[in-house]
Coordinates of C-alpha atoms in Angstrom, one line a residue:
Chain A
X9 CA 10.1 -3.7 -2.8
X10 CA 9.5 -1.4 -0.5
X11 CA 9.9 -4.4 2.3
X12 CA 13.9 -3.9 1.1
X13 CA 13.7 -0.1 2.6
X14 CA 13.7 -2.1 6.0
X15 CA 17.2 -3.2 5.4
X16 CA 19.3 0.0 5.6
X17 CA 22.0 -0.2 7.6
X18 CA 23.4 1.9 10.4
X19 CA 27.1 4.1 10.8
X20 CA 28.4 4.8 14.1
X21 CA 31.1 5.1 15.7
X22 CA 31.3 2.6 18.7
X23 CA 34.0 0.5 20.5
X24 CA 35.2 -2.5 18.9
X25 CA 34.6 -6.2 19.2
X26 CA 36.9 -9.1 18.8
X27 CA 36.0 -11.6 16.2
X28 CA 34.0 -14.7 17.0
X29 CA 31.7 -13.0 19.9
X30 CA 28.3 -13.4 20.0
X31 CA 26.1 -9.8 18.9
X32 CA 25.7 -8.0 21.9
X33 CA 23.0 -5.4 22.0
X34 CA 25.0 -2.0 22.6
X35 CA 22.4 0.8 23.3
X36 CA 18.7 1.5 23.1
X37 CA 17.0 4.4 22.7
X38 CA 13.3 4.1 23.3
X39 CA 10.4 5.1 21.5
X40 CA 7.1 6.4 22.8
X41 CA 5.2 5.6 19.5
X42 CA 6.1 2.0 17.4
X43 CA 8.4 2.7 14.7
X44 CA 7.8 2.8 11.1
X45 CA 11.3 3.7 9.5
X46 CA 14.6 4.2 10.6
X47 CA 17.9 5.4 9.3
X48 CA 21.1 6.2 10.4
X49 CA 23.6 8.9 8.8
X50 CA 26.9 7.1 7.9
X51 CA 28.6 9.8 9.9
X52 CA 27.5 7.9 12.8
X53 CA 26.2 11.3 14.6
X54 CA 22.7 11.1 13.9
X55 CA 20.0 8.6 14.1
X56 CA 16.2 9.1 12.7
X57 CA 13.2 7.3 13.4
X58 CA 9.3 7.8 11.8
X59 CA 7.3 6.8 14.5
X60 CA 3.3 5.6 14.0
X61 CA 2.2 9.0 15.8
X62 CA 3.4 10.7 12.5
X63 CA 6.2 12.1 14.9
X64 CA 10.5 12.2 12.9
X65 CA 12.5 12.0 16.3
X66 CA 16.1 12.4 15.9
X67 CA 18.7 11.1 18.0
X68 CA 22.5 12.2 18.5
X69 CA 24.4 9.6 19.0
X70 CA 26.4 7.4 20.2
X71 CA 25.3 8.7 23.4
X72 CA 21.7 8.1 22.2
X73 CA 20.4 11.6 23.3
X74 CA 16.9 12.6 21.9
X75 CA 17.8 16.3 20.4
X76 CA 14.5 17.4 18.2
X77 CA 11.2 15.6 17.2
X78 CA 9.7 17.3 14.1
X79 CA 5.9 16.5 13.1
X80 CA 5.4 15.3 9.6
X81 CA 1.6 15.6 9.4
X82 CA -0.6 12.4 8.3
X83 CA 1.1 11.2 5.1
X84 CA 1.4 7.7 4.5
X85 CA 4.9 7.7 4.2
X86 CA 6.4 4.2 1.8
X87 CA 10.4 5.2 1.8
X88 CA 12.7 7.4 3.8
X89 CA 16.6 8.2 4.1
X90 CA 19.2 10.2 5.6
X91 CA 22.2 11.8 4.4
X92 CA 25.4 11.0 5.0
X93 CA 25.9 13.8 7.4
X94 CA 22.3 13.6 8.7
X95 CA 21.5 17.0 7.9
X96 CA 19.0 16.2 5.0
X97 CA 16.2 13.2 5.7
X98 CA 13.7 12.5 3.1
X99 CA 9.6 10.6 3.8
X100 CA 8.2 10.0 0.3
X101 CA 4.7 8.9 0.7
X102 CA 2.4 6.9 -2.0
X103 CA 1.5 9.5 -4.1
X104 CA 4.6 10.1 -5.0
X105 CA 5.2 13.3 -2.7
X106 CA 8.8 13.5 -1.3
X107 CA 9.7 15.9 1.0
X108 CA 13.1 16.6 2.3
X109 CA 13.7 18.0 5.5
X110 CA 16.2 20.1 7.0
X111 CA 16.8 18.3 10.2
X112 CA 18.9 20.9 12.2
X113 CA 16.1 23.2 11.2
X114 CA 12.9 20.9 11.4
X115 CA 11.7 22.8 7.9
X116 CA 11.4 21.7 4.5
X117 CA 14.1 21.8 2.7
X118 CA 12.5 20.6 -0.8
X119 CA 9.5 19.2 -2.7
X120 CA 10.0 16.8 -5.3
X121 CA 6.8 15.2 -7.2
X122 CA 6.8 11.5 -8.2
X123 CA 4.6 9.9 -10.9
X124 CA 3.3 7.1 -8.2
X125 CA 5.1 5.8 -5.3
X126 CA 8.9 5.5 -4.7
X127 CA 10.9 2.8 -5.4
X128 CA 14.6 4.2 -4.8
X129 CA 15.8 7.1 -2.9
X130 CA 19.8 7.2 -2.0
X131 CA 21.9 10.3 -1.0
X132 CA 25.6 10.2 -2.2
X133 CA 28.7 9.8 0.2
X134 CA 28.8 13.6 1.0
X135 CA 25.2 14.3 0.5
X136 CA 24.8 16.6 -2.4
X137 CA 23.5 14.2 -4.6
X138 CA 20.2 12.2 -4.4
X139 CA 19.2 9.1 -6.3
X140 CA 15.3 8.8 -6.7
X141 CA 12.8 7.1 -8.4
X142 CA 9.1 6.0 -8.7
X143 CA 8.7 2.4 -8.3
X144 CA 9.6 1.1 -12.0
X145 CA 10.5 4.4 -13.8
X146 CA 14.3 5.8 -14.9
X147 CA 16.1 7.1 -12.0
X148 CA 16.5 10.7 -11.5
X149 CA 19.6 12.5 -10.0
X150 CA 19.3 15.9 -8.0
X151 CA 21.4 18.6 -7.0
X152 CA 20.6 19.0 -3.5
X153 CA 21.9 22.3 -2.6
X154 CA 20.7 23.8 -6.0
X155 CA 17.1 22.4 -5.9
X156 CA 17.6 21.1 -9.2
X157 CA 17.5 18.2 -11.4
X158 CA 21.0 17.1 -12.9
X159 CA 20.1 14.0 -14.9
X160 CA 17.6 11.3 -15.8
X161 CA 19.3 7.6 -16.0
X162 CA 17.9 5.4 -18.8
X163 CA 14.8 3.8 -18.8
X164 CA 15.1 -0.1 -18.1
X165 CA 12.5 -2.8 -18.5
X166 CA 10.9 -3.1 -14.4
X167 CA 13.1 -0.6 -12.9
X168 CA 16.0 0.4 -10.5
X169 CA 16.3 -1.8 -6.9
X170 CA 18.7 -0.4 -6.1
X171 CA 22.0 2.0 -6.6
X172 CA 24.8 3.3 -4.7
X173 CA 27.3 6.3 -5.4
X174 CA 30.8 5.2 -5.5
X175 CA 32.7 7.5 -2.7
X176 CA 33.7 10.6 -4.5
X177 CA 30.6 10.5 -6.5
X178 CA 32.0 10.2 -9.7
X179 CA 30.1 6.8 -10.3
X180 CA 26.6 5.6 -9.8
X181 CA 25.7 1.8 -10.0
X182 CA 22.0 0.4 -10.2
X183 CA 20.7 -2.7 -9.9
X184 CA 17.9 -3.1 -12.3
X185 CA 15.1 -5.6 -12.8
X186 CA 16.1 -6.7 -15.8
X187 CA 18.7 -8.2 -13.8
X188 CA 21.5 -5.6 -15.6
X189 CA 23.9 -4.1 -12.8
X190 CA 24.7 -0.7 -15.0
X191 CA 27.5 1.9 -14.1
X192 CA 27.1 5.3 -14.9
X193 CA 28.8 8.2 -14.8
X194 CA 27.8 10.4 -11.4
X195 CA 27.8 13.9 -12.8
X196 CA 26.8 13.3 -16.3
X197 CA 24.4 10.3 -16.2
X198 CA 26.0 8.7 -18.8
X199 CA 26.0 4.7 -19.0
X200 CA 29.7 3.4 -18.4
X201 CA 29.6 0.0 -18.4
X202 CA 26.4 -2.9 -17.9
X203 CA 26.8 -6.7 -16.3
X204 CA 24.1 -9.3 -17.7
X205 CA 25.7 -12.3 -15.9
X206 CA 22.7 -12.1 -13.1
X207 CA 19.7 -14.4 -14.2
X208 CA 17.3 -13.2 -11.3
X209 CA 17.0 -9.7 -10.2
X210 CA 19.7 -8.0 -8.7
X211 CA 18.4 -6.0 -5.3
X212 CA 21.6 -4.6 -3.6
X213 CA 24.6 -3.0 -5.0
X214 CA 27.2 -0.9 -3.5
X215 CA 31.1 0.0 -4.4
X216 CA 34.1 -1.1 -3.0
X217 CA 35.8 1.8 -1.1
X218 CA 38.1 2.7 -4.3
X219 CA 35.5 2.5 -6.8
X220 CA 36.8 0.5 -9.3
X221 CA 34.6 -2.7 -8.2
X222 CA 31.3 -3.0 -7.9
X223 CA 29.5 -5.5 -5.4
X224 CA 25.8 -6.8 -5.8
X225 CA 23.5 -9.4 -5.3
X226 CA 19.8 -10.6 -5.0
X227 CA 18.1 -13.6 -5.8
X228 CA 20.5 -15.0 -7.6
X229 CA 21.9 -16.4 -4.1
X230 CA 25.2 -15.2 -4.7
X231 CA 27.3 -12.0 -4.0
X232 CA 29.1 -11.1 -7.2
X233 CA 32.4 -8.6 -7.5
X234 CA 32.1 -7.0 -11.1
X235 CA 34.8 -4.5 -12.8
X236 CA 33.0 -1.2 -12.6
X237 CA 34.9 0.0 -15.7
X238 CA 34.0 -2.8 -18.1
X239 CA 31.1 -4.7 -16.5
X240 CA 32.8 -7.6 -16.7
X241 CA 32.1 -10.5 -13.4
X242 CA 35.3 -10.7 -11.6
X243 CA 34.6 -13.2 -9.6
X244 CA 31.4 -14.8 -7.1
X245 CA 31.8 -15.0 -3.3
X246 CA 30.1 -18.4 -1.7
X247 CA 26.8 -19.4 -2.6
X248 CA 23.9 -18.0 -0.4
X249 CA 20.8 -20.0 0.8
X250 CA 18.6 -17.1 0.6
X251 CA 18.4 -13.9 -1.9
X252 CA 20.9 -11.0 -0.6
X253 CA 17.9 -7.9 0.0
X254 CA 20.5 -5.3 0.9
X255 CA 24.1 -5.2 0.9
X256 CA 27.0 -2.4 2.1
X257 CA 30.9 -2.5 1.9
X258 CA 32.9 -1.1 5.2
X259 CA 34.0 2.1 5.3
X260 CA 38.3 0.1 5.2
X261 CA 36.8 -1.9 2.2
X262 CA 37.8 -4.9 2.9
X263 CA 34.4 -6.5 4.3
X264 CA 30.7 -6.4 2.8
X265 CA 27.9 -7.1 5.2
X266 CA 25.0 -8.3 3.4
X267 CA 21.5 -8.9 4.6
X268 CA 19.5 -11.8 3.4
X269 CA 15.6 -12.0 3.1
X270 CA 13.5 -14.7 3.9
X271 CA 12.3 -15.9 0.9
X272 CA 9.6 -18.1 2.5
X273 CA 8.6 -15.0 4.4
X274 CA 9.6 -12.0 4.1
X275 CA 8.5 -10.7 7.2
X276 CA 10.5 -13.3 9.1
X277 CA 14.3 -12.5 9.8
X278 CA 17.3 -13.9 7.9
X279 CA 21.1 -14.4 8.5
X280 CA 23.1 -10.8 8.5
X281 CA 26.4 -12.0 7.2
X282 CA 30.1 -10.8 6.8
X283 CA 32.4 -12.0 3.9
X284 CA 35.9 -10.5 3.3
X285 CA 35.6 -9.6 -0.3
X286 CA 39.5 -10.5 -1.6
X287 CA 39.1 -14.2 0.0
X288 CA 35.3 -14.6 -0.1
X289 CA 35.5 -16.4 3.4
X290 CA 32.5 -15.9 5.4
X291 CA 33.5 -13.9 8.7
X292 CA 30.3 -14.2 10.9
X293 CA 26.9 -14.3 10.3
X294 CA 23.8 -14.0 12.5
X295 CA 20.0 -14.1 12.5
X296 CA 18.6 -11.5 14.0
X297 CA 15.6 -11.6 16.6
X298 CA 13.4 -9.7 14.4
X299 CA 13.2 -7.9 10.8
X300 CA 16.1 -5.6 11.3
X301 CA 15.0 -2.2 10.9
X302 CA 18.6 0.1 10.0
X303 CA 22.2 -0.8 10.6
X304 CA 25.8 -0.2 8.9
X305 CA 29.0 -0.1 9.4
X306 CA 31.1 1.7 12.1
X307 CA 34.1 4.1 11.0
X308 CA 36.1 1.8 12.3
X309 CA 34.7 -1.1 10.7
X310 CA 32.3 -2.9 12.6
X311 CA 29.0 -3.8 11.9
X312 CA 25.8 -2.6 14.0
X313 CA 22.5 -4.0 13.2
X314 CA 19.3 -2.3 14.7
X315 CA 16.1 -4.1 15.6
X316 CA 12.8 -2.7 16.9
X317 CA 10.2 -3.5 19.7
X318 CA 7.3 -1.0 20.1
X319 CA 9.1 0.8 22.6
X320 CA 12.2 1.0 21.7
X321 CA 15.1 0.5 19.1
X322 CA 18.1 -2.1 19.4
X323 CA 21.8 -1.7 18.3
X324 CA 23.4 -4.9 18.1
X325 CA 26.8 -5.3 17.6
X326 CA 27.4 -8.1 14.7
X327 CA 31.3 -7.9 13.6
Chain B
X2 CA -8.9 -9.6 -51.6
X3 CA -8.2 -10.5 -47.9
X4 CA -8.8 -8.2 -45.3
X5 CA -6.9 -10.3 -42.4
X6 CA -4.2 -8.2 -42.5
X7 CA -6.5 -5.2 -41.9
X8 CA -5.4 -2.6 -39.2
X9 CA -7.8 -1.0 -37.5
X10 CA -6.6 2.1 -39.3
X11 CA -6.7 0.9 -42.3
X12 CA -10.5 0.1 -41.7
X13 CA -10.9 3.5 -40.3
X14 CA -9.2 5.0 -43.4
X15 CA -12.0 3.0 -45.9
X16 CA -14.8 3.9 -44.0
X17 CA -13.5 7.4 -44.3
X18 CA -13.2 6.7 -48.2
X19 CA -16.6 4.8 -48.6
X20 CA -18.2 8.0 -47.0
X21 CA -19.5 5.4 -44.0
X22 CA -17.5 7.5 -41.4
X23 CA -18.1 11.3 -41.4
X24 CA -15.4 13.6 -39.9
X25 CA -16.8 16.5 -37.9
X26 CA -16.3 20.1 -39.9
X27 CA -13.7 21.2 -37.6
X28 CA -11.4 18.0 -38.0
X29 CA -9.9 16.3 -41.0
X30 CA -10.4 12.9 -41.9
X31 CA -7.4 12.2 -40.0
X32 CA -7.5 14.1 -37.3
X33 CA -10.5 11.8 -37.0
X34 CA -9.1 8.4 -37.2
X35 CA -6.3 9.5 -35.0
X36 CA -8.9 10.5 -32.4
X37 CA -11.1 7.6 -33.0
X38 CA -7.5 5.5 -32.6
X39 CA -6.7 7.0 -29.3
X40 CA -10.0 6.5 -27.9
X41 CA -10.2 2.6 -29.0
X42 CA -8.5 1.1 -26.7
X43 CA -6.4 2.3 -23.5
X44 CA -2.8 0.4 -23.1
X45 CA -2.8 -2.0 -20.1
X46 CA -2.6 -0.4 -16.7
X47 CA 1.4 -0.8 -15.2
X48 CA 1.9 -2.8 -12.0
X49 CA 5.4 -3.3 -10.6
X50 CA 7.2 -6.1 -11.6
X51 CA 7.8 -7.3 -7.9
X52 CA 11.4 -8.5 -6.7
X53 CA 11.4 -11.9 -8.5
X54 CA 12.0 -11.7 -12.1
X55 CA 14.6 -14.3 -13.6
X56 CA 15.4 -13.8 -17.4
X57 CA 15.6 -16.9 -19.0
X58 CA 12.6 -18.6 -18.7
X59 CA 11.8 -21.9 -21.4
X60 CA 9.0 -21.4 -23.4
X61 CA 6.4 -23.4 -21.6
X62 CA 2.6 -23.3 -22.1
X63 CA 1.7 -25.6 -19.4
X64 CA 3.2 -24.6 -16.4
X65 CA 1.8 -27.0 -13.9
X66 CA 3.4 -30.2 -13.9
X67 CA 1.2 -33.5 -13.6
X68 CA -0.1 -34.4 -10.1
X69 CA 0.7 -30.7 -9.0
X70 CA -1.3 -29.7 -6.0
X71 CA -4.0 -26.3 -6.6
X72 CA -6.5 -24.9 -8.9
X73 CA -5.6 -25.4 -12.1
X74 CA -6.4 -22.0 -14.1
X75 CA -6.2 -21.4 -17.8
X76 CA -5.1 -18.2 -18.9
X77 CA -5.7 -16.3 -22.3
X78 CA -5.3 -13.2 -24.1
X79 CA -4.6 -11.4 -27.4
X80 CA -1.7 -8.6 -27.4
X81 CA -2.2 -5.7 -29.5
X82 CA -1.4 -1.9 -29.3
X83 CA -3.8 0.9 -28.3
X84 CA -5.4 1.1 -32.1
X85 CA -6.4 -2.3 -32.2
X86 CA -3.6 -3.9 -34.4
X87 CA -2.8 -7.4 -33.1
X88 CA 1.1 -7.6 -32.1
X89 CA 1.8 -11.5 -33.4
X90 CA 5.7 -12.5 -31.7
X91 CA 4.8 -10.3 -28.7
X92 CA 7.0 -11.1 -26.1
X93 CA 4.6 -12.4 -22.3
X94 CA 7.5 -13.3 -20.1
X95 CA 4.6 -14.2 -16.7
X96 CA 6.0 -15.3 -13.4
X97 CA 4.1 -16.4 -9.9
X98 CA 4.5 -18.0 -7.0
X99 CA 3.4 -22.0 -6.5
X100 CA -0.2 -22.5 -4.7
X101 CA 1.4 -22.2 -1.3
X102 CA 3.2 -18.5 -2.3
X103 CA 6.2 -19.8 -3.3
X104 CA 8.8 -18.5 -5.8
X105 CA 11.6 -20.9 -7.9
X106 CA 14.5 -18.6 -7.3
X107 CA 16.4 -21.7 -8.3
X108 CA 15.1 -22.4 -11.3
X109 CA 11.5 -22.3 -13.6
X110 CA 8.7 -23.5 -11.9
X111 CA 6.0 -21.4 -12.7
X112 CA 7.8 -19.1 -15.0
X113 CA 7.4 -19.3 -19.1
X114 CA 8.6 -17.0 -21.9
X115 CA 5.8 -17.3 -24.2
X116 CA 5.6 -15.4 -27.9
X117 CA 2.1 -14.2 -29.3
X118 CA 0.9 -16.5 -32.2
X119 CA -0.2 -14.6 -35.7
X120 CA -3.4 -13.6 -34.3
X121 CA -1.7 -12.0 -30.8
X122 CA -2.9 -14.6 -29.0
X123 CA -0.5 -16.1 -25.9
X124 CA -2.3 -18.5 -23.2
X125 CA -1.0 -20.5 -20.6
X126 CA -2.3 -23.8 -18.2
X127 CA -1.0 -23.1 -14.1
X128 CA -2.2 -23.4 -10.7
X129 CA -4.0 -20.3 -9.0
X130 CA -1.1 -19.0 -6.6
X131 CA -0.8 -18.6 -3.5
X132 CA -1.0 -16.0 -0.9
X133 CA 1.9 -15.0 0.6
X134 CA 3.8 -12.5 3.5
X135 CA 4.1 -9.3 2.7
X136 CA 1.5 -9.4 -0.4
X137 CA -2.0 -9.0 -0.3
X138 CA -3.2 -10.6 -3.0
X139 CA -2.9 -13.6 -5.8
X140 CA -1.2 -12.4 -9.0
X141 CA 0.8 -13.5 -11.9
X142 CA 3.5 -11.4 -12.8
X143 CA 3.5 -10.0 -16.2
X144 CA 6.5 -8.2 -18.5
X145 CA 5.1 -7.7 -22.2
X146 CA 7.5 -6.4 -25.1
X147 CA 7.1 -5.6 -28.4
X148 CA 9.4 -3.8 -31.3
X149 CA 8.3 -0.1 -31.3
X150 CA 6.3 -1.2 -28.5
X151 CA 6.6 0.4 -24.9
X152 CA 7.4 -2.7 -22.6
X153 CA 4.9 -3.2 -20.5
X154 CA 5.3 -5.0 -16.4
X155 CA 2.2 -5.5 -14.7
X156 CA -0.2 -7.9 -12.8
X157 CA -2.9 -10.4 -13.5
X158 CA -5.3 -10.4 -10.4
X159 CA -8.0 -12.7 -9.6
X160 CA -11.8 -11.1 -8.8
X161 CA -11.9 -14.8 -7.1
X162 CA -9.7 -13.7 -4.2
X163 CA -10.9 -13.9 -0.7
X164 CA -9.1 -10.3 0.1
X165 CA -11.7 -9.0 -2.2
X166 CA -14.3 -11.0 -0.6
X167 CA -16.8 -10.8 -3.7
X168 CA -16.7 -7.4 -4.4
X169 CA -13.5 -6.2 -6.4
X170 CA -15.1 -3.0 -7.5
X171 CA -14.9 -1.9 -3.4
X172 CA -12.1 -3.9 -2.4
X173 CA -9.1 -4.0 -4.9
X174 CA -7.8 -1.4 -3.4
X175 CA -7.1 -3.4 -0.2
X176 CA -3.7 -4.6 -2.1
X177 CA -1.9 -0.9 -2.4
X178 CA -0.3 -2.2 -5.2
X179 CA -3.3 -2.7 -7.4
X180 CA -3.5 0.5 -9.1
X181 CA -6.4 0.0 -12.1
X182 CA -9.4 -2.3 -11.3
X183 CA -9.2 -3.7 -14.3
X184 CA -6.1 -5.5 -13.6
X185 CA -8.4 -7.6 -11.4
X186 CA -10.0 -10.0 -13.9
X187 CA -12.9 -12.6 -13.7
X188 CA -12.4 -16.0 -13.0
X189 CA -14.4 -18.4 -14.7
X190 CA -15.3 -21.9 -13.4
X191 CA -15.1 -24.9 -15.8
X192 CA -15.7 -28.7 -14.6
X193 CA -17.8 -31.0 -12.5
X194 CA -17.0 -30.7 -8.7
X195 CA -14.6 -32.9 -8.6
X196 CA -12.4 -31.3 -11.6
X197 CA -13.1 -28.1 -11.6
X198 CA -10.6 -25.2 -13.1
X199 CA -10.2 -21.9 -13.9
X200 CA -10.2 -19.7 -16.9
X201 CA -9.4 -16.1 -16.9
X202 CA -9.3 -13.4 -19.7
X203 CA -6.6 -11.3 -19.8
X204 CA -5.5 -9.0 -23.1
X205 CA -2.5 -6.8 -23.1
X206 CA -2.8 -3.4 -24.8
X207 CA 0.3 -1.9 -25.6
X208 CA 1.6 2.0 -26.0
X209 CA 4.0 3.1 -29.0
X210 CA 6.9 4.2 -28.7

């Protein structure tokens, strides 16, 4: 799963692009060391790269400037992310260490222990909240700026894949691999509602930007649009030729870009798509040079995609 | 009177009586047994259960279909918990990819639901599968359930791989998902030259709840 962590997607605030042209490749910001992981903060001021040499280098942006590199010492490192507002960027290695870092300080911020290696780590909208779990066990909720624990989600046959945080928080939605997609409440932990219509594993989820839908999809080879309340399927969007491995609804609500995997190989590229959500209609979709490393949506809802080289990362402009 | 319906406990409990099984002076009898219990058997190591899990599988012991291309492989087991009692209508829901390393997403190639007889025993006819991107190794996907049972997802590896290149005990942890050697198994071959298969042992202990 932890080929999935590839596929996170990028916020940032660029100009915009008229429907039907080609993805153009908007900036690049080089990289003296290959790249490991990437992430972007959905504020679109910050982007954050692991590089090979063991080196986070952070990068202001949309101008692309390098403004701090921070040394993580030798850790294998399996899983990383960045809040919303890029202040707070989490490495988790295979033993089940997870360190986040202050990144306008280069410190630690806080030490969380695993049981084994991660499987899940997601920061709410407004980056107070963090979703994370071992690969397989319950997912656990923290209170970032209190260093503490809030809740433990229930335990489910295989694990979480996946979960989002509705906007303001007040919801959390998993996709587990007992192919449930559960709702729960965000402050208390507490199970709202539970889909069963997925017969393969859901592995993306994400709320629609009122929170009263949920969105998900995996290797069923479809995206589905489920009541959040009830957990009840409101309705499918087009059939897919490959599994959906990550998925993330614009910031107006009205799109959902999903990311397919190769199912053949997984280390091949697949089609990054766009479907408006009320209609189902597919808006664009494009395969990518290479395994795309980060992306998401702009502010102003367009789609960015990022792809590495060795030397250097590439923004390309998808919708 | 029969004693098929024996648990281990209960055997434990009659030596106890018959005087055959002497508790040390600073434990009771079953302080004992419970210790003996915990130290008979150790539940299956966990594995995760991989991105391709579909619920709904038939309940199919021969999973290769006639004329299907790779090894064919046999595999057995018995399920029981961590004292020894046998778990009969244990659920062994096993997944894997084809010989090539490929997955049905569509529908159930290579995927069975399978329920432990009376005795615990589940077993299984398939292909060895295949290598694939992204994974190191050959494996069958397990997830194991039983009432009062915790419900178990792991991996059946094969000592047989070429990543381990004869020598499991140094090399199973070339697949950083293999996190117990003794999730790799042995692999035993069966047949003339021209018809050979596999067979491969693979019990399930599981924990209570």
């Amino acid at each position: 799963m932890r080929i999935l962590a590839l596929a996170l997607f990028l916020a940032s605030e660029t100009a915009s692009l008229m429907p039907g042209t080609p993805p153009q490749e908007v900036l690049t910001l080089p990289t003296p060391s290959p790249i490991r992981f990437f992430n972007l903060a959905r504020s679109g001021s910050l982007a954050a790269a692991v590089c090979r040499d063991h080196q986070l280098r952070l990068w202001a942006l949309p101008q692309g400037r390098l403004v701090s590199t921070v040394e993580l010492g030798d850790q294998a490192f399996e899983m990383t992310a960045i809040s919303g507002d890029g202040r707070s960027f989490l490495v988790a290695d295979h033993s089940g260490s997870a360190t986040v870092w202050d990144t306008s300080a280069g410190k630690v911020q806080w030490q969380i222990r695993l049981a084994h290696y991660p499987g899940l780590v997601v920061f709410s909208h407004n980056g107070r909240l963090l979703a994370l779990a071992a690969q397989g066990d319950p997912v656990q909720v923290f209170d970032l700026a209190g260093k503490r624990k809030l809740y433990e989600l229930e335990q489910t046959a295989g694990g979480t894949a996946a979960a989002a945080f509705s906007r303001d928080g007040a919801l959390l939605a998993t996709a587990d691999a007992d192919t449930g997609v559960r709702v729960y409440d965000g402050h208390s932990g507490k199970l709202v509602s539970r889909n069963g219509d997925f017969l393969g594993e859901p592995l993306a989820v994400d709320f629609t930007a009122d929170g009263k839908q949920v969105v998900a999809a995996g290797a069923d080879k479809a995206v589905a649009v489920i009541d959040a309340a009830s957990g009840r399927l409101l309705r499918h969007l087009a059939k897919t030729a490959e599994p959906v491995a990550y998925l993330e609804v614009s910031p107006r609500g009205g799109s959902v870009a999903t990311l397919f995997m190769n199912a053949e190989n997984l280390l091949e590229p697949a089609a990054v798509t766009v479907w408006d959500i009320a209609s189902g209609r597919r808006l664009t979709e494009w395969l990518p040079p290479s395994l795309p490393i980060g992306g998401g949506w702009t502010v102003d809802d367009h789609l960015l995609v990022a792809t590495a080289t060795p030397e250097a990362v590439h923004f390309w402009r998808v919708w | 009177m029969s004693n098929e319906r024996l648990t281990r406990r209960d055997l434990l409990l009659k030596c106890a009586a018959l005087g055959s099984l002497t508790a040390a002076p600073s434990l009771s009898v079953a302080e004992t047994v419970a210790f003996l219990e915990e130290q008979a058997r150790q539940p299956t190591a966990w594995d995760e259960i991989g991105p391709f899990y579909k619920r709904g599988a038939p309940r199919a012991a021969e999973l290769r279909a006639p004329g299907d291309p790779g090894l064919p492989v046999a595999v057995a087991g018995n399920v029981s918990d961590t004292a020894g009692n046998v778990l009969p209508g244990a659920s062994v829901e096993i997944w894997q990819a084809d010989h090539l390393g490929r997955y049905d997403l569509d529908g159930y190639r290579y995927r069975s639901a399978l329920l432990a007889d009376e005795s615990g025993r589940y077993s299984f006819g398939s292909v060895m599968p295949g290598h694939y991107p992204a994974r190191v190794c050959q494996h069958i996907h397990y997830l194991v359930s039983a009432p009062g049972h915790k419900t178990l997802t792991t991996q059946l590896y094969f000592a047989t791989d070429p990543v381990f290149e004869g020598d499991p005990d140094r090399n199973f942890t070339r697949d950083p998902l293999i996190y117990s050697r003794e999730l790799v198994r042995p692999v035993t071959l069966i047949g003339d030259p021209k018809d050979i298969h596999a067979a491969v042992a693979f019990d399930i202990v599981l924990e209570r709840l």
